[in-house]
């Protein structure tokens, strides 16, 4: 809807004719076209009338010069066109040659680059093939100029190598062909312990081929294949978990499982493998200790070599040692005196049978025993307790009338007010 301020009034002069009439429309179009043709014809007639024709007669020198110039110009133009035709053809041929030469140049550049890359990796390849003892790691990570063929050559060279322990080819655009070559190499190689395949173009088929090859390999402990272009998927993860159940050497796996089930099973399997490796190490240490102890027992101390001219030892055996002599060797003369033996531990106090009996006897029997003891052996505390026990309520009633509460203790036998305890 147009707002009120932008609306315009109707500017058409023709009134509405009502319903559409086809014949009337065609007649109107014919009339309009006839009017246009007449206007064009009238314009042409006016232009012709303005043009004045020149009388036929001799031409002036200026007109002759103009005609000559026109003829010469026409000839020159024809010659130029004739000469330009082969030039155009040559230009077309050159363009076509340049177009055809462009891919040849690109091929030449690619070949040069391949030759350069092959020259860069020739030395390490030869060292791996020759089993160089100093070459213990092959690291080709993040190399832009390496190709799949060179990676396959490296794997073929590592198949029978016994020195290289680490093979890392992360971010090298490795595909399934390289993965299959690595699987074949792992079946025969017994020295590699770590392989890094992160950030490549390997699919689930190549990864499963590597895990199947691990069933015949007992040395690889670390495998990394995270961040691949193609997603592995749930089926491959489940198959990886199944294949790892039969492997007992893999300890580290560089991959984040999307499913929780395979992730938990793989972590449990890796912890199981670590426990087995730890038990093997402990058994090997025990065996080494036992062997060393056996060697120490079997070894006999060799007698020192005698000097020339020294008297030979007598054939008679040495006299027997006296039974009273100590088994320890006597101290050497001039040496420090031997330390005295440590004192014996103190003896425990003897147990008295009577004390034990008293401790185990009932309370009534203890009272009888205490009464039987003489008065001298009893101390003041025992005497006080005995006096308190012997007192009765009847004795308290026999006291004088109106005793004070604070003087009550004086009347009690065995109390502080008792004359027996007064000095």
PDB file of N, CA and C in Angstrom, residues 173-257:
ATOM      1  N   UNK A 173      49.235 -35.779   3.657  1.00  0.00           N
ATOM      2  CA  UNK A 173      48.248 -36.172   2.649  1.00  0.00           C
ATOM      3  C   UNK A 173      48.324 -37.661   2.327  1.00  0.00           C
ATOM      4  N   UNK A 174      48.620 -38.463   3.316  1.00  0.00           N
ATOM      5  CA  UNK A 174      48.667 -39.914   3.127  1.00  0.00           C
ATOM      6  C   UNK A 174      47.247 -40.460   2.983  1.00  0.00           C
ATOM      7  N   UNK A 175      47.078 -41.423   2.067  1.00  0.00           N
ATOM      8  CA  UNK A 175      45.761 -41.996   1.801  1.00  0.00           C
ATOM      9  C   UNK A 175      45.760 -43.473   2.153  1.00  0.00           C
ATOM     10  N   UNK A 176      44.747 -44.188   1.655  1.00  0.00           N
ATOM     11  CA  UNK A 176      44.600 -45.604   2.001  1.00  0.00           C
ATOM     12  C   UNK A 176      45.732 -46.459   1.440  1.00  0.00           C
ATOM     13  N   UNK A 177      46.326 -46.053   0.319  1.00  0.00           N
ATOM     14  CA  UNK A 177      47.448 -46.824  -0.233  1.00  0.00           C
ATOM     15  C   UNK A 177      48.602 -46.870   0.773  1.00  0.00           C
ATOM     16  N   UNK A 178      48.882 -45.743   1.381  1.00  0.00           N
ATOM     17  CA  UNK A 178      49.949 -45.700   2.394  1.00  0.00           C
ATOM     18  C   UNK A 178      49.553 -46.528   3.613  1.00  0.00           C
ATOM     19  N   UNK A 179      48.278 -46.483   3.987  1.00  0.00           N
ATOM     20  CA  UNK A 179      47.816 -47.259   5.143  1.00  0.00           C
ATOM     21  C   UNK A 179      47.961 -48.761   4.889  1.00  0.00           C
ATOM     22  N   UNK A 180      47.620 -49.222   3.689  1.00  0.00           N
ATOM     23  CA  UNK A 180      47.774 -50.640   3.369  1.00  0.00           C
ATOM     24  C   UNK A 180      49.250 -51.045   3.364  1.00  0.00           C
ATOM     25  N   UNK A 181      50.114 -50.149   2.869  1.00  0.00           N
ATOM     26  CA  UNK A 181      51.554 -50.440   2.894  1.00  0.00           C
ATOM     27  C   UNK A 181      52.057 -50.543   4.338  1.00  0.00           C
ATOM     28  N   UNK A 182      51.566 -49.686   5.230  1.00  0.00           N
ATOM     29  CA  UNK A 182      51.970 -49.751   6.636  1.00  0.00           C
ATOM     30  C   UNK A 182      51.488 -51.059   7.267  1.00  0.00           C
ATOM     31  N   UNK A 183      50.278 -51.501   6.901  1.00  0.00           N
ATOM     32  CA  UNK A 183      49.767 -52.762   7.438  1.00  0.00           C
ATOM     33  C   UNK A 183      50.641 -53.937   7.020  1.00  0.00           C
ATOM     34  N   UNK A 184      51.079 -53.941   5.769  1.00  0.00           N
ATOM     35  CA  UNK A 184      51.965 -55.018   5.307  1.00  0.00           C
ATOM     36  C   UNK A 184      53.304 -54.956   6.033  1.00  0.00           C
ATOM     37  N   UNK A 185      53.798 -53.738   6.273  1.00  0.00           N
ATOM     38  CA  UNK A 185      55.080 -53.570   6.953  1.00  0.00           C
ATOM     39  C   UNK A 185      55.016 -54.048   8.401  1.00  0.00           C
ATOM     40  N   UNK A 186      53.904 -53.796   9.089  1.00  0.00           N
ATOM     41  CA  UNK A 186      53.791 -54.180  10.501  1.00  0.00           C
ATOM     42  C   UNK A 186      53.784 -55.691  10.694  1.00  0.00           C
ATOM     43  N   UNK A 187      53.367 -56.441   9.693  1.00  0.00           N
ATOM     44  CA  UNK A 187      53.352 -57.890   9.834  1.00  0.00           C
ATOM     45  C   UNK A 187      54.751 -58.490   9.930  1.00  0.00           C
ATOM     46  N   UNK A 188      55.725 -57.824   9.321  1.00  0.00           N
ATOM     47  CA  UNK A 188      57.094 -58.367   9.314  1.00  0.00           C
ATOM     48  C   UNK A 188      58.053 -57.580  10.198  1.00  0.00           C
ATOM     49  N   UNK A 189      57.766 -56.301  10.468  1.00  0.00           N
ATOM     50  CA  UNK A 189      58.663 -55.486  11.282  1.00  0.00           C
ATOM     51  C   UNK A 189      58.460 -55.805  12.755  1.00  0.00           C
ATOM     52  N   UNK A 190      59.563 -55.933  13.502  1.00  0.00           N
ATOM     53  CA  UNK A 190      59.515 -56.285  14.927  1.00  0.00           C
ATOM     54  C   UNK A 190      60.264 -55.281  15.801  1.00  0.00           C
ATOM     55  N   UNK A 191      60.508 -54.072  15.288  1.00  0.00           N
ATOM     56  CA  UNK A 191      61.249 -53.077  16.075  1.00  0.00           C
ATOM     57  C   UNK A 191      60.492 -51.760  16.262  1.00  0.00           C
ATOM     58  N   UNK A 192      59.551 -51.442  15.403  1.00  0.00           N
ATOM     59  CA  UNK A 192      58.811 -50.185  15.528  1.00  0.00           C
ATOM     60  C   UNK A 192      57.966 -50.186  16.798  1.00  0.00           C
ATOM     61  N   UNK A 193      57.990 -49.056  17.515  1.00  0.00           N
ATOM     62  CA  UNK A 193      57.198 -48.911  18.735  1.00  0.00           C
ATOM     63  C   UNK A 193      56.178 -47.782  18.654  1.00  0.00           C
ATOM     64  N   UNK A 194      56.299 -46.871  17.676  1.00  0.00           N
ATOM     65  CA  UNK A 194      55.379 -45.726  17.603  1.00  0.00           C
ATOM     66  C   UNK A 194      55.169 -45.334  16.143  1.00  0.00           C
ATOM     67  N   UNK A 195      53.878 -45.079  15.780  1.00  0.00           N
ATOM     68  CA  UNK A 195      53.500 -44.609  14.443  1.00  0.00           C
ATOM     69  C   UNK A 195      52.520 -43.459  14.620  1.00  0.00           C
ATOM     70  N   UNK A 196      52.755 -42.360  13.880  1.00  0.00           N
ATOM     71  CA  UNK A 196      51.912 -41.159  13.957  1.00  0.00           C
ATOM     72  C   UNK A 196      51.313 -40.896  12.577  1.00  0.00           C
ATOM     73  N   UNK A 197      49.960 -40.992  12.473  1.00  0.00           N
ATOM     74  CA  UNK A 197      49.247 -40.781  11.206  1.00  0.00           C
ATOM     75  C   UNK A 197      48.210 -39.664  11.328  1.00  0.00           C
ATOM     76  N   UNK A 198      48.428 -38.680  12.177  1.00  0.00           N
ATOM     77  CA  UNK A 198      47.444 -37.623  12.410  1.00  0.00           C
ATOM     78  C   UNK A 198      47.300 -36.717  11.181  1.00  0.00           C
ATOM     79  N   UNK A 199      46.083 -36.183  10.994  1.00  0.00           N
ATOM     80  CA  UNK A 199      45.788 -35.151   9.979  1.00  0.00           C
ATOM     81  C   UNK A 199      46.149 -35.617   8.571  1.00  0.00           C
ATOM     82  N   UNK A 200      45.547 -36.743   8.138  1.00  0.00           N
ATOM     83  CA  UNK A 200      45.764 -37.268   6.797  1.00  0.00           C
ATOM     84  C   UNK A 200      44.427 -37.584   6.150  1.00  0.00           C
ATOM     85  N   UNK A 201      44.470 -38.302   5.007  1.00  0.00           N
ATOM     86  CA  UNK A 201      43.267 -38.613   4.230  1.00  0.00           C
ATOM     87  C   UNK A 201      42.932 -40.099   4.291  1.00  0.00           C
ATOM     88  N   UNK A 202      43.182 -40.735   5.402  1.00  0.00           N
ATOM     89  CA  UNK A 202      42.956 -42.174   5.532  1.00  0.00           C
ATOM     90  C   UNK A 202      41.501 -42.407   5.929  1.00  0.00           C
ATOM     91  N   UNK A 203      40.865 -43.410   5.311  1.00  0.00           N
ATOM     92  CA  UNK A 203      39.485 -43.759   5.625  1.00  0.00           C
ATOM     93  C   UNK A 203      39.443 -44.911   6.629  1.00  0.00           C
ATOM     94  N   UNK A 204      38.233 -45.366   6.923  1.00  0.00           N
ATOM     95  CA  UNK A 204      38.079 -46.451   7.889  1.00  0.00           C
ATOM     96  C   UNK A 204      38.673 -47.761   7.412  1.00  0.00           C
ATOM     97  N   UNK A 205      38.682 -47.997   6.095  1.00  0.00           N
ATOM     98  CA  UNK A 205      39.251 -49.248   5.576  1.00  0.00           C
ATOM     99  C   UNK A 205      40.745 -49.339   5.864  1.00  0.00           C
ATOM    100  N   UNK A 206      41.466 -48.259   5.627  1.00  0.00           N
ATOM    101  CA  UNK A 206      42.902 -48.279   5.890  1.00  0.00           C
ATOM    102  C   UNK A 206      43.214 -48.447   7.363  1.00  0.00           C
ATOM    103  N   UNK A 207      42.428 -47.810   8.244  1.00  0.00           N
ATOM    104  CA  UNK A 207      42.671 -47.923   9.679  1.00  0.00           C
ATOM    105  C   UNK A 207      42.403 -49.341  10.158  1.00  0.00           C
ATOM    106  N   UNK A 208      41.334 -49.965   9.662  1.00  0.00           N
ATOM    107  CA  UNK A 208      41.044 -51.348  10.052  1.00  0.00           C
ATOM    108  C   UNK A 208      42.119 -52.303   9.553  1.00  0.00           C
ATOM    109  N   UNK A 209      42.687 -52.022   8.375  1.00  0.00           N
ATOM    110  CA  UNK A 209      43.780 -52.867   7.886  1.00  0.00           C
ATOM    111  C   UNK A 209      44.979 -52.797   8.832  1.00  0.00           C
ATOM    112  N   UNK A 210      45.273 -51.616   9.355  1.00  0.00           N
ATOM    113  CA  UNK A 210      46.395 -51.473  10.301  1.00  0.00           C
ATOM    114  C   UNK A 210      46.103 -52.248  11.584  1.00  0.00           C
ATOM    115  N   UNK A 211      44.865 -52.180  12.091  1.00  0.00           N
ATOM    116  CA  UNK A 211      44.535 -52.892  13.330  1.00  0.00           C
ATOM    117  C   UNK A 211      44.547 -54.404  13.127  1.00  0.00           C
ATOM    118  N   UNK A 212      44.171 -54.867  11.943  1.00  0.00           N
ATOM    119  CA  UNK A 212      44.270 -56.312  11.680  1.00  0.00           C
ATOM    120  C   UNK A 212      45.718 -56.766  11.642  1.00  0.00           C
ATOM    121  N   UNK A 213      46.594 -55.891  11.149  1.00  0.00           N
ATOM    122  CA  UNK A 213      48.020 -56.248  11.118  1.00  0.00           C
ATOM    123  C   UNK A 213      48.617 -56.290  12.517  1.00  0.00           C
ATOM    124  N   UNK A 214      48.026 -55.542  13.468  1.00  0.00           N
ATOM    125  CA  UNK A 214      48.549 -55.555  14.840  1.00  0.00           C
ATOM    126  C   UNK A 214      48.361 -56.894  15.531  1.00  0.00           C
ATOM    127  N   UNK A 215      47.473 -57.760  14.999  1.00  0.00           N
ATOM    128  CA  UNK A 215      47.310 -59.088  15.587  1.00  0.00           C
ATOM    129  C   UNK A 215      48.556 -59.940  15.406  1.00  0.00           C
ATOM    130  N   UNK A 216      49.380 -59.616  14.411  1.00  0.00           N
ATOM    131  CA  UNK A 216      50.628 -60.339  14.158  1.00  0.00           C
ATOM    132  C   UNK A 216      51.856 -59.558  14.606  1.00  0.00           C
ATOM    133  N   UNK A 217      51.635 -58.422  15.286  1.00  0.00           N
ATOM    134  CA  UNK A 217      52.756 -57.586  15.745  1.00  0.00           C
ATOM    135  C   UNK A 217      52.703 -57.496  17.264  1.00  0.00           C
ATOM    136  N   UNK A 218      53.873 -57.679  17.913  1.00  0.00           N
ATOM    137  CA  UNK A 218      53.959 -57.668  19.374  1.00  0.00           C
ATOM    138  C   UNK A 218      54.913 -56.598  19.903  1.00  0.00           C
ATOM    139  N   UNK A 219      55.245 -55.602  19.074  1.00  0.00           N
ATOM    140  CA  UNK A 219      56.203 -54.572  19.497  1.00  0.00           C
ATOM    141  C   UNK A 219      55.623 -53.160  19.485  1.00  0.00           C
ATOM    142  N   UNK A 220      54.601 -52.888  18.687  1.00  0.00           N
ATOM    143  CA  UNK A 220      54.052 -51.534  18.594  1.00  0.00           C
ATOM    144  C   UNK A 220      53.291 -51.205  19.875  1.00  0.00           C
ATOM    145  N   UNK A 221      53.640 -50.067  20.499  1.00  0.00           N
ATOM    146  CA  UNK A 221      53.010 -49.645  21.752  1.00  0.00           C
ATOM    147  C   UNK A 221      52.223 -48.345  21.613  1.00  0.00           C
ATOM    148  N   UNK A 222      52.397 -47.602  20.535  1.00  0.00           N
ATOM    149  CA  UNK A 222      51.698 -46.317  20.369  1.00  0.00           C
ATOM    150  C   UNK A 222      51.254 -46.156  18.926  1.00  0.00           C
ATOM    151  N   UNK A 223      49.983 -45.769  18.724  1.00  0.00           N
ATOM    152  CA  UNK A 223      49.413 -45.544  17.399  1.00  0.00           C
ATOM    153  C   UNK A 223      48.502 -44.326  17.462  1.00  0.00           C
ATOM    154  N   UNK A 224      48.747 -43.350  16.565  1.00  0.00           N
ATOM    155  CA  UNK A 224      47.982 -42.104  16.536  1.00  0.00           C
ATOM    156  C   UNK A 224      47.422 -41.922  15.122  1.00  0.00           C
ATOM    157  N   UNK A 225      46.091 -41.737  15.023  1.00  0.00           N
ATOM    158  CA  UNK A 225      45.452 -41.504  13.716  1.00  0.00           C
ATOM    159  C   UNK A 225      44.276 -40.554  13.871  1.00  0.00           C
ATOM    160  N   UNK A 226      44.404 -39.517  14.671  1.00  0.00           N
ATOM    161  CA  UNK A 226      43.313 -38.567  14.922  1.00  0.00           C
ATOM    162  C   UNK A 226      43.259 -37.511  13.812  1.00  0.00           C
ATOM    163  N   UNK A 227      42.087 -36.864  13.672  1.00  0.00           N
ATOM    164  CA  UNK A 227      41.879 -35.728  12.761  1.00  0.00           C
ATOM    165  C   UNK A 227      42.094 -36.132  11.302  1.00  0.00           C
ATOM    166  N   UNK A 228      41.352 -37.152  10.862  1.00  0.00           N
ATOM    167  CA  UNK A 228      41.377 -37.552   9.464  1.00  0.00           C
ATOM    168  C   UNK A 228      40.294 -36.793   8.692  1.00  0.00           C
ATOM    169  N   UNK A 229      40.501 -36.666   7.366  1.00  0.00           N
ATOM    170  CA  UNK A 229      39.511 -35.956   6.544  1.00  0.00           C
ATOM    171  C   UNK A 229      38.188 -36.723   6.522  1.00  0.00           C
ATOM    172  N   UNK A 230      38.256 -38.052   6.447  1.00  0.00           N
ATOM    173  CA  UNK A 230      37.059 -38.882   6.401  1.00  0.00           C
ATOM    174  C   UNK A 230      36.743 -39.376   7.813  1.00  0.00           C
ATOM    175  N   UNK A 231      35.460 -39.289   8.184  1.00  0.00           N
ATOM    176  CA  UNK A 231      35.033 -39.742   9.501  1.00  0.00           C
ATOM    177  C   UNK A 231      34.991 -41.271   9.511  1.00  0.00           C
ATOM    178  N   UNK A 232      35.483 -41.856  10.579  1.00  0.00           N
ATOM    179  CA  UNK A 232      35.527 -43.323  10.660  1.00  0.00           C
ATOM    180  C   UNK A 232      34.130 -43.914  10.778  1.00  0.00           C
ATOM    181  N   UNK A 233      33.330 -43.402  11.706  1.00  0.00           N
ATOM    182  CA  UNK A 233      31.979 -43.924  11.877  1.00  0.00           C
ATOM    183  C   UNK A 233      31.888 -44.935  13.008  1.00  0.00           C
ATOM    184  N   UNK A 234      30.644 -45.282  13.343  1.00  0.00           N
ATOM    185  CA  UNK A 234      30.407 -46.176  14.474  1.00  0.00           C
ATOM    186  C   UNK A 234      30.823 -47.610  14.201  1.00  0.00           C
ATOM    187  N   UNK A 235      30.639 -48.098  12.960  1.00  0.00           N
ATOM    188  CA  UNK A 235      30.994 -49.490  12.658  1.00  0.00           C
ATOM    189  C   UNK A 235      32.488 -49.722  12.798  1.00  0.00           C
ATOM    190  N   UNK A 236      33.275 -48.817  12.256  1.00  0.00           N
ATOM    191  CA  UNK A 236      34.726 -48.981  12.368  1.00  0.00           C
ATOM    192  C   UNK A 236      35.176 -48.909  13.821  1.00  0.00           C
ATOM    193  N   UNK A 237      34.557 -48.045  14.626  1.00  0.00           N
ATOM    194  CA  UNK A 237      34.935 -47.960  16.035  1.00  0.00           C
ATOM    195  C   UNK A 237      34.626 -49.262  16.768  1.00  0.00           C
ATOM    196  N   UNK A 238      33.487 -49.874  16.481  1.00  0.00           N
ATOM    197  CA  UNK A 238      33.148 -51.155  17.097  1.00  0.00           C
ATOM    198  C   UNK A 238      34.131 -52.248  16.683  1.00  0.00           C
ATOM    199  N   UNK A 239      34.519 -52.263  15.414  1.00  0.00           N
ATOM    200  CA  UNK A 239      35.471 -53.275  14.946  1.00  0.00           C
ATOM    201  C   UNK A 239      36.853 -53.054  15.558  1.00  0.00           C
ATOM    202  N   UNK A 240      37.230 -51.795  15.739  1.00  0.00           N
ATOM    203  CA  UNK A 240      38.513 -51.502  16.390  1.00  0.00           C
ATOM    204  C   UNK A 240      38.520 -52.066  17.806  1.00  0.00           C
ATOM    205  N   UNK A 241      37.415 -51.868  18.541  1.00  0.00           N
ATOM    206  CA  UNK A 241      37.335 -52.397  19.908  1.00  0.00           C
ATOM    207  C   UNK A 241      37.410 -53.919  19.915  1.00  0.00           C
ATOM    208  N   UNK A 242      36.792 -54.585  18.922  1.00  0.00           N
ATOM    209  CA  UNK A 242      36.867 -56.047  18.863  1.00  0.00           C
ATOM    210  C   UNK A 242      38.285 -56.529  18.565  1.00  0.00           C
ATOM    211  N   UNK A 243      38.964 -55.853  17.633  1.00  0.00           N
ATOM    212  CA  UNK A 243      40.314 -56.279  17.258  1.00  0.00           C
ATOM    213  C   UNK A 243      41.317 -56.054  18.384  1.00  0.00           C
ATOM    214  N   UNK A 244      41.098 -55.019  19.195  1.00  0.00           N
ATOM    215  CA  UNK A 244      42.044 -54.737  20.277  1.00  0.00           C
ATOM    216  C   UNK A 244      41.954 -55.748  21.417  1.00  0.00           C
ATOM    217  N   UNK A 245      40.874 -56.528  21.483  1.00  0.00           N
ATOM    218  CA  UNK A 245      40.766 -57.521  22.550  1.00  0.00           C
ATOM    219  C   UNK A 245      41.843 -58.589  22.448  1.00  0.00           C
ATOM    220  N   UNK A 246      42.308 -58.854  21.229  1.00  0.00           N
ATOM    221  CA  UNK A 246      43.326 -59.881  21.022  1.00  0.00           C
ATOM    222  C   UNK A 246      44.741 -59.326  21.066  1.00  0.00           C
ATOM    223  N   UNK A 247      44.880 -58.011  21.157  1.00  0.00           N
ATOM    224  CA  UNK A 247      46.212 -57.398  21.227  1.00  0.00           C
ATOM    225  C   UNK A 247      46.563 -57.121  22.687  1.00  0.00           C
ATOM    226  N   UNK A 248      47.809 -57.423  23.067  1.00  0.00           N
ATOM    227  CA  UNK A 248      48.242 -57.251  24.464  1.00  0.00           C
ATOM    228  C   UNK A 248      49.450 -56.330  24.598  1.00  0.00           C
ATOM    229  N   UNK A 249      49.839 -55.640  23.527  1.00  0.00           N
ATOM    230  CA  UNK A 249      51.040 -54.793  23.577  1.00  0.00           C
ATOM    231  C   UNK A 249      50.754 -53.313  23.388  1.00  0.00           C
ATOM    232  N   UNK A 250      49.651 -52.948  22.753  1.00  0.00           N
ATOM    233  CA  UNK A 250      49.356 -51.533  22.493  1.00  0.00           C
ATOM    234  C   UNK A 250      48.987 -50.843  23.803  1.00  0.00           C
ATOM    235  N   UNK A 251      49.692 -49.733  24.109  1.00  0.00           N
ATOM    236  CA  UNK A 251      49.497 -49.011  25.368  1.00  0.00           C
ATOM    237  C   UNK A 251      48.906 -47.619  25.174  1.00  0.00           C
ATOM    238  N   UNK A 252      49.129 -46.981  24.020  1.00  0.00           N
ATOM    239  CA  UNK A 252      48.635 -45.620  23.767  1.00  0.00           C
ATOM    240  C   UNK A 252      47.935 -45.607  22.423  1.00  0.00           C
ATOM    241  N   UNK A 253      46.733 -44.990  22.391  1.00  0.00           N
ATOM    242  CA  UNK A 253      45.953 -44.897  21.165  1.00  0.00           C
ATOM    243  C   UNK A 253      45.490 -43.456  21.004  1.00  0.00           C
ATOM    244  N   UNK A 254      45.975 -42.765  19.973  1.00  0.00           N
ATOM    245  CA  UNK A 254      45.651 -41.356  19.750  1.00  0.00           C
ATOM    246  C   UNK A 254      44.446 -41.202  18.847  1.00  0.00           C
ATOM    247  N   UNK A 255      43.251 -41.389  19.416  1.00  0.00           N
ATOM    248  CA  UNK A 255      42.009 -41.210  18.653  1.00  0.00           C
ATOM    249  C   UNK A 255      40.881 -40.975  19.642  1.00  0.00           C
ATOM    250  N   UNK A 256      39.969 -40.037  19.297  1.00  0.00           N
ATOM    251  CA  UNK A 256      38.818 -39.735  20.150  1.00  0.00           C
ATOM    252  C   UNK A 256      37.592 -40.451  19.587  1.00  0.00           C
ATOM    253  N   UNK A 257      37.102 -41.450  20.317  1.00  0.00           N
ATOM    254  CA  UNK A 257      35.944 -42.213  19.884  1.00  0.00           C
ATOM    255  C   UNK A 257      34.676 -41.380  20.074  1.00  0.00           C
TER     256      UNK A 257
END
